[in-house]
Structures are given as structure tokens and as C-alpha cells.
PDB file of C-alpha atoms in Angstrom:
ATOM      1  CA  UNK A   1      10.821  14.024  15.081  1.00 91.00           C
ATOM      2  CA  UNK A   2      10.498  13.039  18.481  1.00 89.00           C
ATOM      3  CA  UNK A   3       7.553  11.527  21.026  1.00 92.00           C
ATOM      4  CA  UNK A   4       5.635  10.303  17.995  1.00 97.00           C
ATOM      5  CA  UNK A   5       3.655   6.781  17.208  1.00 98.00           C
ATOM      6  CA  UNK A   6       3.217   4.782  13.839  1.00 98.00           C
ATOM      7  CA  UNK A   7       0.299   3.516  12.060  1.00 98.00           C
ATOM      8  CA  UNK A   8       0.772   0.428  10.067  1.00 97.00           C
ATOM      9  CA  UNK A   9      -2.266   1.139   7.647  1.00 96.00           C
ATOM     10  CA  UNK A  10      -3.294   0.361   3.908  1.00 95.00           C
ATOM     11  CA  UNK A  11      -5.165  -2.291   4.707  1.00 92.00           C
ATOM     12  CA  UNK A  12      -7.483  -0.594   2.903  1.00 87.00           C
ATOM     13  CA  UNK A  13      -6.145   2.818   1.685  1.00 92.00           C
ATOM     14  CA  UNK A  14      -9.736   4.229   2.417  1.00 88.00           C
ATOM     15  CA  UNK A  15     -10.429   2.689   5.736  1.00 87.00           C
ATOM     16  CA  UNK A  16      -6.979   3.978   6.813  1.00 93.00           C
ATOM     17  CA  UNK A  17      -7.605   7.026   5.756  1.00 93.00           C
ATOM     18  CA  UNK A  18     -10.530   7.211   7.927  1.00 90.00           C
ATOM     19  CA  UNK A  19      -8.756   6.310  11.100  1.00 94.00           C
ATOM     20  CA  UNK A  20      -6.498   9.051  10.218  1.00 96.00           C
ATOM     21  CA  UNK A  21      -9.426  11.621   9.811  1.00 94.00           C
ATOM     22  CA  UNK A  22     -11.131  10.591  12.848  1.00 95.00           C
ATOM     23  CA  UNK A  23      -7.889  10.347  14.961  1.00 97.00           C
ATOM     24  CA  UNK A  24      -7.109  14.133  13.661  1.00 98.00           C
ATOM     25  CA  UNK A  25     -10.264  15.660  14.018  1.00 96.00           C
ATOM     26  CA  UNK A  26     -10.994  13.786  17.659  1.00 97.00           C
ATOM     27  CA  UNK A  27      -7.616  15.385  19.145  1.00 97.00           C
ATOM     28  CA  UNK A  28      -8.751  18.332  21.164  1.00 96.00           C
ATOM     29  CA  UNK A  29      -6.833  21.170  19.763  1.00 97.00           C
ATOM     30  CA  UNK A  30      -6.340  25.480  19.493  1.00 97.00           C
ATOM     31  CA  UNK A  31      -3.097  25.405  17.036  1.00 97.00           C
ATOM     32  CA  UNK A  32      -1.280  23.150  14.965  1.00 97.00           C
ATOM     33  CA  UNK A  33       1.392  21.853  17.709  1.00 96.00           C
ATOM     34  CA  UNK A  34      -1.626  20.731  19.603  1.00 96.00           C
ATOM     35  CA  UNK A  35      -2.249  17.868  17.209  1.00 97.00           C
ATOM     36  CA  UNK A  36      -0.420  14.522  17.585  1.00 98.00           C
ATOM     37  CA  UNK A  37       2.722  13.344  16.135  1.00 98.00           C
ATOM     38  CA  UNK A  38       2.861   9.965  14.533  1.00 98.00           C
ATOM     39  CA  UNK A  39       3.975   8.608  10.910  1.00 98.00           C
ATOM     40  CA  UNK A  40       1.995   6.409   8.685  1.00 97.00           C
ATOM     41  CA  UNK A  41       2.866   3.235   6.618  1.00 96.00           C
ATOM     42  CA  UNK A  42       0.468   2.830   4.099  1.00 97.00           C
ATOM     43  CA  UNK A  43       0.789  -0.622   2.841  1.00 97.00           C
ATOM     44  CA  UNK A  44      -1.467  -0.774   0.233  1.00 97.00           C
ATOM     45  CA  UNK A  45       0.544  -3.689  -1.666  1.00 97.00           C
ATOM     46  CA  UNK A  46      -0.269  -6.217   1.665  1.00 97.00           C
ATOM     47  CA  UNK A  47      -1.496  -9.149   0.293  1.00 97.00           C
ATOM     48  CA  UNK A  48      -5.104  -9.975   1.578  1.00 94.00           C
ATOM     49  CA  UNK A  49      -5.176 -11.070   5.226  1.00 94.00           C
ATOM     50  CA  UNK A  50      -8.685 -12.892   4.908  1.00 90.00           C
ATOM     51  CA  UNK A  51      -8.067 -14.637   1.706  1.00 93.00           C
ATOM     52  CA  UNK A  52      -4.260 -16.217   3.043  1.00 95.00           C
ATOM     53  CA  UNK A  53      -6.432 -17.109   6.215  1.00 93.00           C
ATOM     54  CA  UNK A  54      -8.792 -18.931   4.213  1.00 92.00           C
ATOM     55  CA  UNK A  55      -6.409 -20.397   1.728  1.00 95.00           C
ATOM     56  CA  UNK A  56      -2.877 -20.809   3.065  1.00 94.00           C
ATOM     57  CA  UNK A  57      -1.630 -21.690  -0.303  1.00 97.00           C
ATOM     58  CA  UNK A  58      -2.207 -18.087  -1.744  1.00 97.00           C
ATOM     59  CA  UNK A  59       0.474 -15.284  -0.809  1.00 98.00           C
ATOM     60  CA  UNK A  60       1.556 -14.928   2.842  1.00 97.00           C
ATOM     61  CA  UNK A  61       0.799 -11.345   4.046  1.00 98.00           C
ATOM     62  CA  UNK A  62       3.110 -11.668   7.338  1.00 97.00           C
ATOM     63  CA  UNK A  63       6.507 -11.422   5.223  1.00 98.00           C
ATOM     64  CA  UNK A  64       5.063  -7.861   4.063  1.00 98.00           C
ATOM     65  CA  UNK A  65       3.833  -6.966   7.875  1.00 98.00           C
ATOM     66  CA  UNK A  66       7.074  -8.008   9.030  1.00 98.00           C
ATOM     67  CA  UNK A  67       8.722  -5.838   6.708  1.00 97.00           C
ATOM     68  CA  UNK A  68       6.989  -2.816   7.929  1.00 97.00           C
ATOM     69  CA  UNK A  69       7.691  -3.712  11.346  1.00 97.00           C
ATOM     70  CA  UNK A  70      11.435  -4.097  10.614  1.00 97.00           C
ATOM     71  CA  UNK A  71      11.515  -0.401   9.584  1.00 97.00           C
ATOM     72  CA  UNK A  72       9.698   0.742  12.223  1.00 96.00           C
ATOM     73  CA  UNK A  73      11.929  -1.070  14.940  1.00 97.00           C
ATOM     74  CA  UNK A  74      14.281   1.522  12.992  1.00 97.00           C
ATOM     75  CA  UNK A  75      12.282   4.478  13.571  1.00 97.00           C
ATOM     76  CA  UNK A  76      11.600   3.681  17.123  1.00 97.00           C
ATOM     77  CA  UNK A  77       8.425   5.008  17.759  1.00 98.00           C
ATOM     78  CA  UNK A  78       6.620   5.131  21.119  1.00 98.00           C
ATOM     79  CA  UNK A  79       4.307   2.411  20.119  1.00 98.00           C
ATOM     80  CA  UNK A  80       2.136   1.080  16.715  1.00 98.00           C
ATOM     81  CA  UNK A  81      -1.429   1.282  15.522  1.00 98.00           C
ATOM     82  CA  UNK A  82      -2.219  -1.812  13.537  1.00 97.00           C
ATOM     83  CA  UNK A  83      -5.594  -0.582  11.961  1.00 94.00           C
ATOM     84  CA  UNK A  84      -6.663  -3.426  10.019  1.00 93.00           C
ATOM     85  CA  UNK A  85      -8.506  -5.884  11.933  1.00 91.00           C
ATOM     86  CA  UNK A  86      -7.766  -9.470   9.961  1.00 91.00           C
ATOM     87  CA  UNK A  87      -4.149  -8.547  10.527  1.00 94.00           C
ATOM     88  CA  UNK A  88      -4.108  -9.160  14.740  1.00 95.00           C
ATOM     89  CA  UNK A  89      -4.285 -12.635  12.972  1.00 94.00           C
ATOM     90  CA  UNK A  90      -0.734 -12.384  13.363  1.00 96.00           C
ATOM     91  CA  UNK A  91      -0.332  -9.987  15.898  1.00 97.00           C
ATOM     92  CA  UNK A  92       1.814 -12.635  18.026  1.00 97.00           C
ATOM     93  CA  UNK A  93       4.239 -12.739  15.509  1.00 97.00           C
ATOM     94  CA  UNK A  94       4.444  -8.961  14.548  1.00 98.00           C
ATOM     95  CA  UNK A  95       4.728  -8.134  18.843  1.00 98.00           C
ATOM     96  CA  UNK A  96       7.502 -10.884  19.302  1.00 98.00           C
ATOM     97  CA  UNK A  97       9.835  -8.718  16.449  1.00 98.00           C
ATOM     98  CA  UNK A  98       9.550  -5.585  18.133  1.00 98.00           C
ATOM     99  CA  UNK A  99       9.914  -4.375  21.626  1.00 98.00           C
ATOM    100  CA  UNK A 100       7.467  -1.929  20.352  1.00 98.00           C
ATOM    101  CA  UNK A 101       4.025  -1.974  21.645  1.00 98.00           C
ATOM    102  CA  UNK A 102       1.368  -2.433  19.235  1.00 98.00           C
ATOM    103  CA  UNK A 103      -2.255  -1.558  20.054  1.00 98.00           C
ATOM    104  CA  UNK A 104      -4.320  -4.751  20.082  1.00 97.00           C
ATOM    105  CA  UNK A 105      -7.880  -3.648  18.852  1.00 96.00           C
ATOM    106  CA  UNK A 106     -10.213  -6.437  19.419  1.00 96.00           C
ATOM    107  CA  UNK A 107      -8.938  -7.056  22.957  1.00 96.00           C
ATOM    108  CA  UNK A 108      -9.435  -2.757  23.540  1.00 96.00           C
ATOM    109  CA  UNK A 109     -13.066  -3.458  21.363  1.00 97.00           C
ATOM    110  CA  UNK A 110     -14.158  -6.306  23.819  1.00 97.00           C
ATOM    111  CA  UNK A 111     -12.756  -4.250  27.179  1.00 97.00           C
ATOM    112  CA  UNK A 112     -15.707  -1.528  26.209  1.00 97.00           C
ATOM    113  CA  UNK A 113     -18.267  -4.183  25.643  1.00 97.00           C
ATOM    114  CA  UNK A 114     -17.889  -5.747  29.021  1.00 97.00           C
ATOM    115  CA  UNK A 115     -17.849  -2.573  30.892  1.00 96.00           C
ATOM    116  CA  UNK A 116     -20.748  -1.406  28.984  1.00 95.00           C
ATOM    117  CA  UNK A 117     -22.418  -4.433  31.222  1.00 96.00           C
ATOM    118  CA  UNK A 118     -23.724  -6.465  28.395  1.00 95.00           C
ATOM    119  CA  UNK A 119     -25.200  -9.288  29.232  1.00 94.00           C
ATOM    120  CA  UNK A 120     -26.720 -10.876  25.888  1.00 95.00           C
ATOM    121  CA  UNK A 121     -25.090 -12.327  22.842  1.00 97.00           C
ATOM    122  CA  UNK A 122     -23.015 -10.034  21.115  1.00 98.00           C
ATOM    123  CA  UNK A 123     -22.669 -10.069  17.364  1.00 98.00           C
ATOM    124  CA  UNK A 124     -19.205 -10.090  15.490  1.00 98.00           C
ATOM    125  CA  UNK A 125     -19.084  -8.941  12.036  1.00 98.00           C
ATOM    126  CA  UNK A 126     -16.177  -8.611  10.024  1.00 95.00           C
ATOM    127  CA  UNK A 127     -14.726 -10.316   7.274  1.00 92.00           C
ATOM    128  CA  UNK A 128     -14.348 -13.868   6.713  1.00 92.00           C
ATOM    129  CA  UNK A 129     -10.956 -14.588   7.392  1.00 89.00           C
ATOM    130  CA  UNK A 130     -11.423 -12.447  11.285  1.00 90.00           C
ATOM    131  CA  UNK A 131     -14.737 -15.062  11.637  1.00 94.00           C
ATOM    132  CA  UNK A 132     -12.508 -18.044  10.918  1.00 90.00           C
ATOM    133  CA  UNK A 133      -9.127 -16.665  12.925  1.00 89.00           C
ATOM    134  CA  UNK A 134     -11.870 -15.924  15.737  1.00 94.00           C
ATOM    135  CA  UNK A 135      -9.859 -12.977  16.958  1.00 91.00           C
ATOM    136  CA  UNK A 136     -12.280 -11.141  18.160  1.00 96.00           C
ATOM    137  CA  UNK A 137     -14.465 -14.060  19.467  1.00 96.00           C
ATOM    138  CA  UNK A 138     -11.204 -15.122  21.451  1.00 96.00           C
ATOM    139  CA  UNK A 139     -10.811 -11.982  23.531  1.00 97.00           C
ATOM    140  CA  UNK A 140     -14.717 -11.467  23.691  1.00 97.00           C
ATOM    141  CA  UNK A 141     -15.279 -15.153  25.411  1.00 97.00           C
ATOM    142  CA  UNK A 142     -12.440 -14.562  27.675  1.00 96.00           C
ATOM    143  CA  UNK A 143     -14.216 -11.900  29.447  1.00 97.00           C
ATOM    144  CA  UNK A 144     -17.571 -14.014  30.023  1.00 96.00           C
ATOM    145  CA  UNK A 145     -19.386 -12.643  27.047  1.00 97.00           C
ATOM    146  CA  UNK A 146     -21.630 -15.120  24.345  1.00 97.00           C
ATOM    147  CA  UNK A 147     -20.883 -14.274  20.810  1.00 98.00           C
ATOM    148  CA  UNK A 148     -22.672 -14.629  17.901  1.00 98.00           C
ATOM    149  CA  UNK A 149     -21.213 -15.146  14.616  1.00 97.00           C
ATOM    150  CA  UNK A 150     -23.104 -14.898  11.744  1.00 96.00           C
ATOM    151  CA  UNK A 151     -24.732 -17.375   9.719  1.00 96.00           C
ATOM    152  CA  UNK A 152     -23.620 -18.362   6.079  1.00 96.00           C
ATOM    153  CA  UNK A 153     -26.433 -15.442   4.793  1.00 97.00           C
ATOM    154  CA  UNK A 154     -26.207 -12.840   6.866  1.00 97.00           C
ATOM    155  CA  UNK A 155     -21.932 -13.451   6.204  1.00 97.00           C
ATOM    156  CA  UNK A 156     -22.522 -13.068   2.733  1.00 97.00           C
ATOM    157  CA  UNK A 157     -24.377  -9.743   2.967  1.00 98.00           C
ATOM    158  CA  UNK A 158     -21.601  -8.711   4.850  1.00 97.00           C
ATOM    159  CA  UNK A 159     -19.076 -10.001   2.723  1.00 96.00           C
ATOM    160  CA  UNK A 160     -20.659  -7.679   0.043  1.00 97.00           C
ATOM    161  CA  UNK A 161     -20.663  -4.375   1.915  1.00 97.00           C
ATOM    162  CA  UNK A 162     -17.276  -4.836   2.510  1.00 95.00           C
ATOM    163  CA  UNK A 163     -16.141  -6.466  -0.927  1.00 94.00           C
ATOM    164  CA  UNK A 164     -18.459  -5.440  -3.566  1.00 96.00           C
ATOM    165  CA  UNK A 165     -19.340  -1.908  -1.897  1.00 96.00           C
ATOM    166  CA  UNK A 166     -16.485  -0.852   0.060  1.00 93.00           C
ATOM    167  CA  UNK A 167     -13.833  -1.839  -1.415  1.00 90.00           C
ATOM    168  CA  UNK A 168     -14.357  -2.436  -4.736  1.00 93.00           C
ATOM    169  CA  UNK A 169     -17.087   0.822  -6.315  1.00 94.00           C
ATOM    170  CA  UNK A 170     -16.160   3.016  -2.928  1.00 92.00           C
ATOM    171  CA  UNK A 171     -20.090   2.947  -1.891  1.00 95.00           C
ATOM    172  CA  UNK A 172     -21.168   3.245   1.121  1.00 95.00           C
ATOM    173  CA  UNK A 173     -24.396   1.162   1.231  1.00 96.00           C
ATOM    174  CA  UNK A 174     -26.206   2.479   4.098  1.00 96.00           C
ATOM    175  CA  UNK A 175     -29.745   0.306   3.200  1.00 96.00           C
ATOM    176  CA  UNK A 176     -27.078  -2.989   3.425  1.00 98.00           C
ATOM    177  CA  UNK A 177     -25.809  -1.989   6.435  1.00 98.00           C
ATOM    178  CA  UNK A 178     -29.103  -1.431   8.313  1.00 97.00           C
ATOM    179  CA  UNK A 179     -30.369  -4.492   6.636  1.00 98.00           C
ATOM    180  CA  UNK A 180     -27.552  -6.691   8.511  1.00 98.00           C
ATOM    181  CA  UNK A 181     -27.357  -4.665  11.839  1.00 98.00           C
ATOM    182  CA  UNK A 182     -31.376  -5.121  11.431  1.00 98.00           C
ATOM    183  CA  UNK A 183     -31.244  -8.951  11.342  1.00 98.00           C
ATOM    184  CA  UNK A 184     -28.720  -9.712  13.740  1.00 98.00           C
ATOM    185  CA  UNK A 185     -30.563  -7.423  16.715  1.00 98.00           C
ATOM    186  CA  UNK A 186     -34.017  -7.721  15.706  1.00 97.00           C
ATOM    187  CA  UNK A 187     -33.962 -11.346  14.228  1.00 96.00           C
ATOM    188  CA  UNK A 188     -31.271 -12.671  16.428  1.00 97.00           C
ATOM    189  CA  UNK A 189     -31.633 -10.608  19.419  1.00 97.00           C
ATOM    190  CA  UNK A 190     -28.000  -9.714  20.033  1.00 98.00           C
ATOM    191  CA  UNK A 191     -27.650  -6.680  22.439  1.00 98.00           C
ATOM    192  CA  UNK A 192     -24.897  -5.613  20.936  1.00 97.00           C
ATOM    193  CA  UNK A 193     -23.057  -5.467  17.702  1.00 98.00           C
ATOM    194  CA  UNK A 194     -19.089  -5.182  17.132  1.00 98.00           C
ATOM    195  CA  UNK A 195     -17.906  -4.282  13.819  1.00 97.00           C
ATOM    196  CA  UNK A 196     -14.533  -5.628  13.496  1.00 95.00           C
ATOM    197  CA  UNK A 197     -13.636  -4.189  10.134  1.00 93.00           C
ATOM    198  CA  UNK A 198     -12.321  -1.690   9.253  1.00 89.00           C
ATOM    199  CA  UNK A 199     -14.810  -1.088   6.154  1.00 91.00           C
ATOM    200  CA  UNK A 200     -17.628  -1.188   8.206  1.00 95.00           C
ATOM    201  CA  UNK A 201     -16.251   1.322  10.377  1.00 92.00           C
ATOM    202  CA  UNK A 202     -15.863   3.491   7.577  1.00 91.00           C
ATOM    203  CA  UNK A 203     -19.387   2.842   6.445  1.00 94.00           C
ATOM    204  CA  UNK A 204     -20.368   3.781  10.253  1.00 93.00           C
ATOM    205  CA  UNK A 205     -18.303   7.024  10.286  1.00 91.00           C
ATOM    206  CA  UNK A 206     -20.741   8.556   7.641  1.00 92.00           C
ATOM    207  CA  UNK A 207     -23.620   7.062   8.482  1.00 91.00           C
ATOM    208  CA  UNK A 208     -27.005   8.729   9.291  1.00 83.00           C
ATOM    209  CA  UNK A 209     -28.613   8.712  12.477  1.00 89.00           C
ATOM    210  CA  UNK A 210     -27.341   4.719  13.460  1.00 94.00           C
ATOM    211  CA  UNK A 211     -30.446   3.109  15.637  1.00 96.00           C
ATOM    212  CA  UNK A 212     -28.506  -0.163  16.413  1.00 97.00           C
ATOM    213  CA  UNK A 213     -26.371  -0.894  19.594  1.00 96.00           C
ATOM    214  CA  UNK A 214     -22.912  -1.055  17.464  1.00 97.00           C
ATOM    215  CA  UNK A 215     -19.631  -0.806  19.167  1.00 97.00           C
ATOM    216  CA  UNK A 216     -17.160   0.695  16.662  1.00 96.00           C
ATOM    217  CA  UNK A 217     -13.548  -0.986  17.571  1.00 96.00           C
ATOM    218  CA  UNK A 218     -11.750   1.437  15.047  1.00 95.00           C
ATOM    219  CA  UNK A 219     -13.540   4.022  17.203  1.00 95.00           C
ATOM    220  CA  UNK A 220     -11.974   3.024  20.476  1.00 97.00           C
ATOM    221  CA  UNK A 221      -8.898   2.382  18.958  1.00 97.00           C
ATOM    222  CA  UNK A 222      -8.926   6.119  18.069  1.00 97.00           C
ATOM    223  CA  UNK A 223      -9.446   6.889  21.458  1.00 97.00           C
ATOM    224  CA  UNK A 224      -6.577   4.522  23.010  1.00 98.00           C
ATOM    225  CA  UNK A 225      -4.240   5.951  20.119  1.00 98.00           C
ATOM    226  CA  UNK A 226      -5.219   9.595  21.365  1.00 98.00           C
ATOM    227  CA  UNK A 227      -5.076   8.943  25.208  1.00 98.00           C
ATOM    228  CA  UNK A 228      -1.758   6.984  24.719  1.00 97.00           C
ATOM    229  CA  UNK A 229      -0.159   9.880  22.906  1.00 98.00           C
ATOM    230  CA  UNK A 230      -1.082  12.621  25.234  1.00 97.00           C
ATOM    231  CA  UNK A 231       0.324  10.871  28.013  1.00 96.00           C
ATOM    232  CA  UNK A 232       3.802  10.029  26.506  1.00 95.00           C
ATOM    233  CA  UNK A 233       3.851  13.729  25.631  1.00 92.00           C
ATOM    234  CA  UNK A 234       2.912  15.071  29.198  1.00 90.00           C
ATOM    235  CA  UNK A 235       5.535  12.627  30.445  1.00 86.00           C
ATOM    236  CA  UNK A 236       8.168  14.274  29.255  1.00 69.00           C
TER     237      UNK A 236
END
């Protein structure tokens, strides 16, 4: 195969799996050789980004990530979707052993923000580990913009959708996830909210009829991935 991109998933198995779906069923196509080439690595066995990030004495997920990169350098593909968000942690590291590009979400998440001219705070939710690593908060400030990051509660409950929800039972917990989107808009006042998770994009995908100001950054990942794609095929 030839003209094709990876995606360095499994970080979770369910959240990747809805990049995948999205990714498939967002490509405009009439047959199958209208949909997009690519290969996926789902690394399921990665130990957890947020709790090494938190506790650098537990097991070291980069050794794993570097791995997958080291096969990919192999494979040579155009360029790589990392689709877990706790993992651009180490993006430096992963993007200085390969001459690969890799998509770097939270910097194409924050891009959309600004040009969506907010102007208030904007909320960050994701998991603990992407809080403390402030990856997203990083790129966000550098293009003028005043982030929120929630407060020991409000962290919890989303610790729990993501954790004890997600994760763990598979349930999407729609009342949760209103309940913290509710709080950080209406309590806080944030104009807008990023989810920087991939679980809580999955818990957006299905959602029903969303009335909060969210800006999905698996979402516009899915749409760099796509755009990306089509124009490495038209180029040749």
C-alpha cells in the first residue's frame, strides 16, 4: 500500500475506535476506493499516560510510544495521527524519532478556538495528567486566549465520566456530562468548552441534542486527518 497515513491509537480501544468511525463515515465518498488509506496501531497494552504523569515512579508509557513509532518509521507513512490526548505529553520526544509528521491535536483544537473569535475564558477538560502537563493550556495561552481549568470538584466529576463511566462499565453518562459542561458555562461563565479527551469525545459523538459551546479536538483532528489525506492523494 501506497499514499496512506497511520494512527497510533488504543489509548482507549473504544475512543479509538471512534476516531476511526467518525474519520470513515466523514470522508465524502461514492465507492470503496474513495475512502482513505491509512493503517492503525492499536496499542491497547500503553501504560497509562495520566497516571506516569502524575506519578513518575509507576511505568513509563514513552518506551511503548516509541516502540510504535520505530515501526512506523519502517512503514513510512505520509504522516501519524496520535489520537490520545495525554500522550502529546511527549509529543517532543515521539516527533524528534521520526521525520514523520505527527498531527499535534491540541495546537489544531486551540487554532479553531481562536478563529472562532472567542474572547472569554475557555474551559479545558480532560484528564488529570493533560491538566497537570498543561498541553492544551500551553498552546491555548499562546494564542491570547484565558483558560480555565477546573477546580478540584468539577475535576473529579470529570475524572468519573472518563474513569468510572467510560472506561471502566462502557457508559456513556449523558446527565454527568451536561452536569459538568452545565457548571463550567453557566456557573463559571466560560464561552467555550474544549474537551481534550478522547473519552469525552466519544461521550460527545453520541450525544443528544448538545446545548453547550464545546469544541470537540478529536473532531478537528478528524477533519485535519481527512483534508491532509486528500491532498497527498491529489498530489500525486
Amino acid at each position: 500500500m501506497e499514499n496512506f497515513f497511520s494512527i497510533l491509537g488504543g489509548m482507549g480501544t473504544l475512543a479509538t475506535e471512534s476516531f476511526v468511525r467518525i474519520l470513515n463515515r466523514r470522508t465524502q465518498t461514492h465507492k470503496d476506493q474513495d475512502y482513505l488509506n491509512y493503517v492503525l496501531f492499536n496499542h491497547a497494552t500503553v501504560p497509562d499516560r495520566t497516571a506516569y504523569i502524575l506519578d513518575n515512579t509507576l511505568e513509563n508509557p514513552v518506551p511503548y510510544l516509541m516502540d510504535d513509532i520505530e515501526k512506523q518509521n519502517l512503514l513510512k507513512p505520509n504522516f501519524i495521527v496520535l489520537t490520545c490526548n495525554t500522550a502529546h505529553y511527549f509529543f517532543d520526544d515521539l516527533q524528534a524519532a521520526t521525520e514523520i509528521e505527527i498531527l499535534h491535536m491540541p495546537r489544531e483544537a486551540a487554532k479553531v478556538v481562536f478563529e472562532k473569535g472567542v474572547t472569554g475564558k475557555v474551559a479545558f477538560l480532560g484528564t488529570e495528567g493533560s491538566v497537570k502537563a498543561g498541553i492544551y493550556e500551553k498552546e491555548l495561552r499562546q494564542l491570547g486566549l484565558d483558560v480555565y481549568l477546573p477546580e478540584p470538584a468539577i475535576q473529579k466529576k470529570v475524572n468519573t465520566l472518563i474513569y468510572d463511566r467510560i472506561k471502566e462499565n462502557d457508559h456513556l453518562d449523558q446527565g454527568l456530562y451536561f452536569e459538568i459542561l452545565e457548571e463550567v458555562t453557566e456557573r463559571i461563565g466560560c464561552e467555550s468548552v474544549v474537551l481534550g479527551c478522547t473519552e469525552l469525545s466519544l461521550m460527545d459523538e453520541f450525544v443528544t441534542d448538545n446545548p453547550y459551546p464545546v469544541v470537540d479536538a478529536q473532531s478537528i483532528l478528524v477533519d485535519r486527518t481527512i483534508e491532509k489525506a486528500l491532498a497527498d492523494r491529489q498530489a500525486i
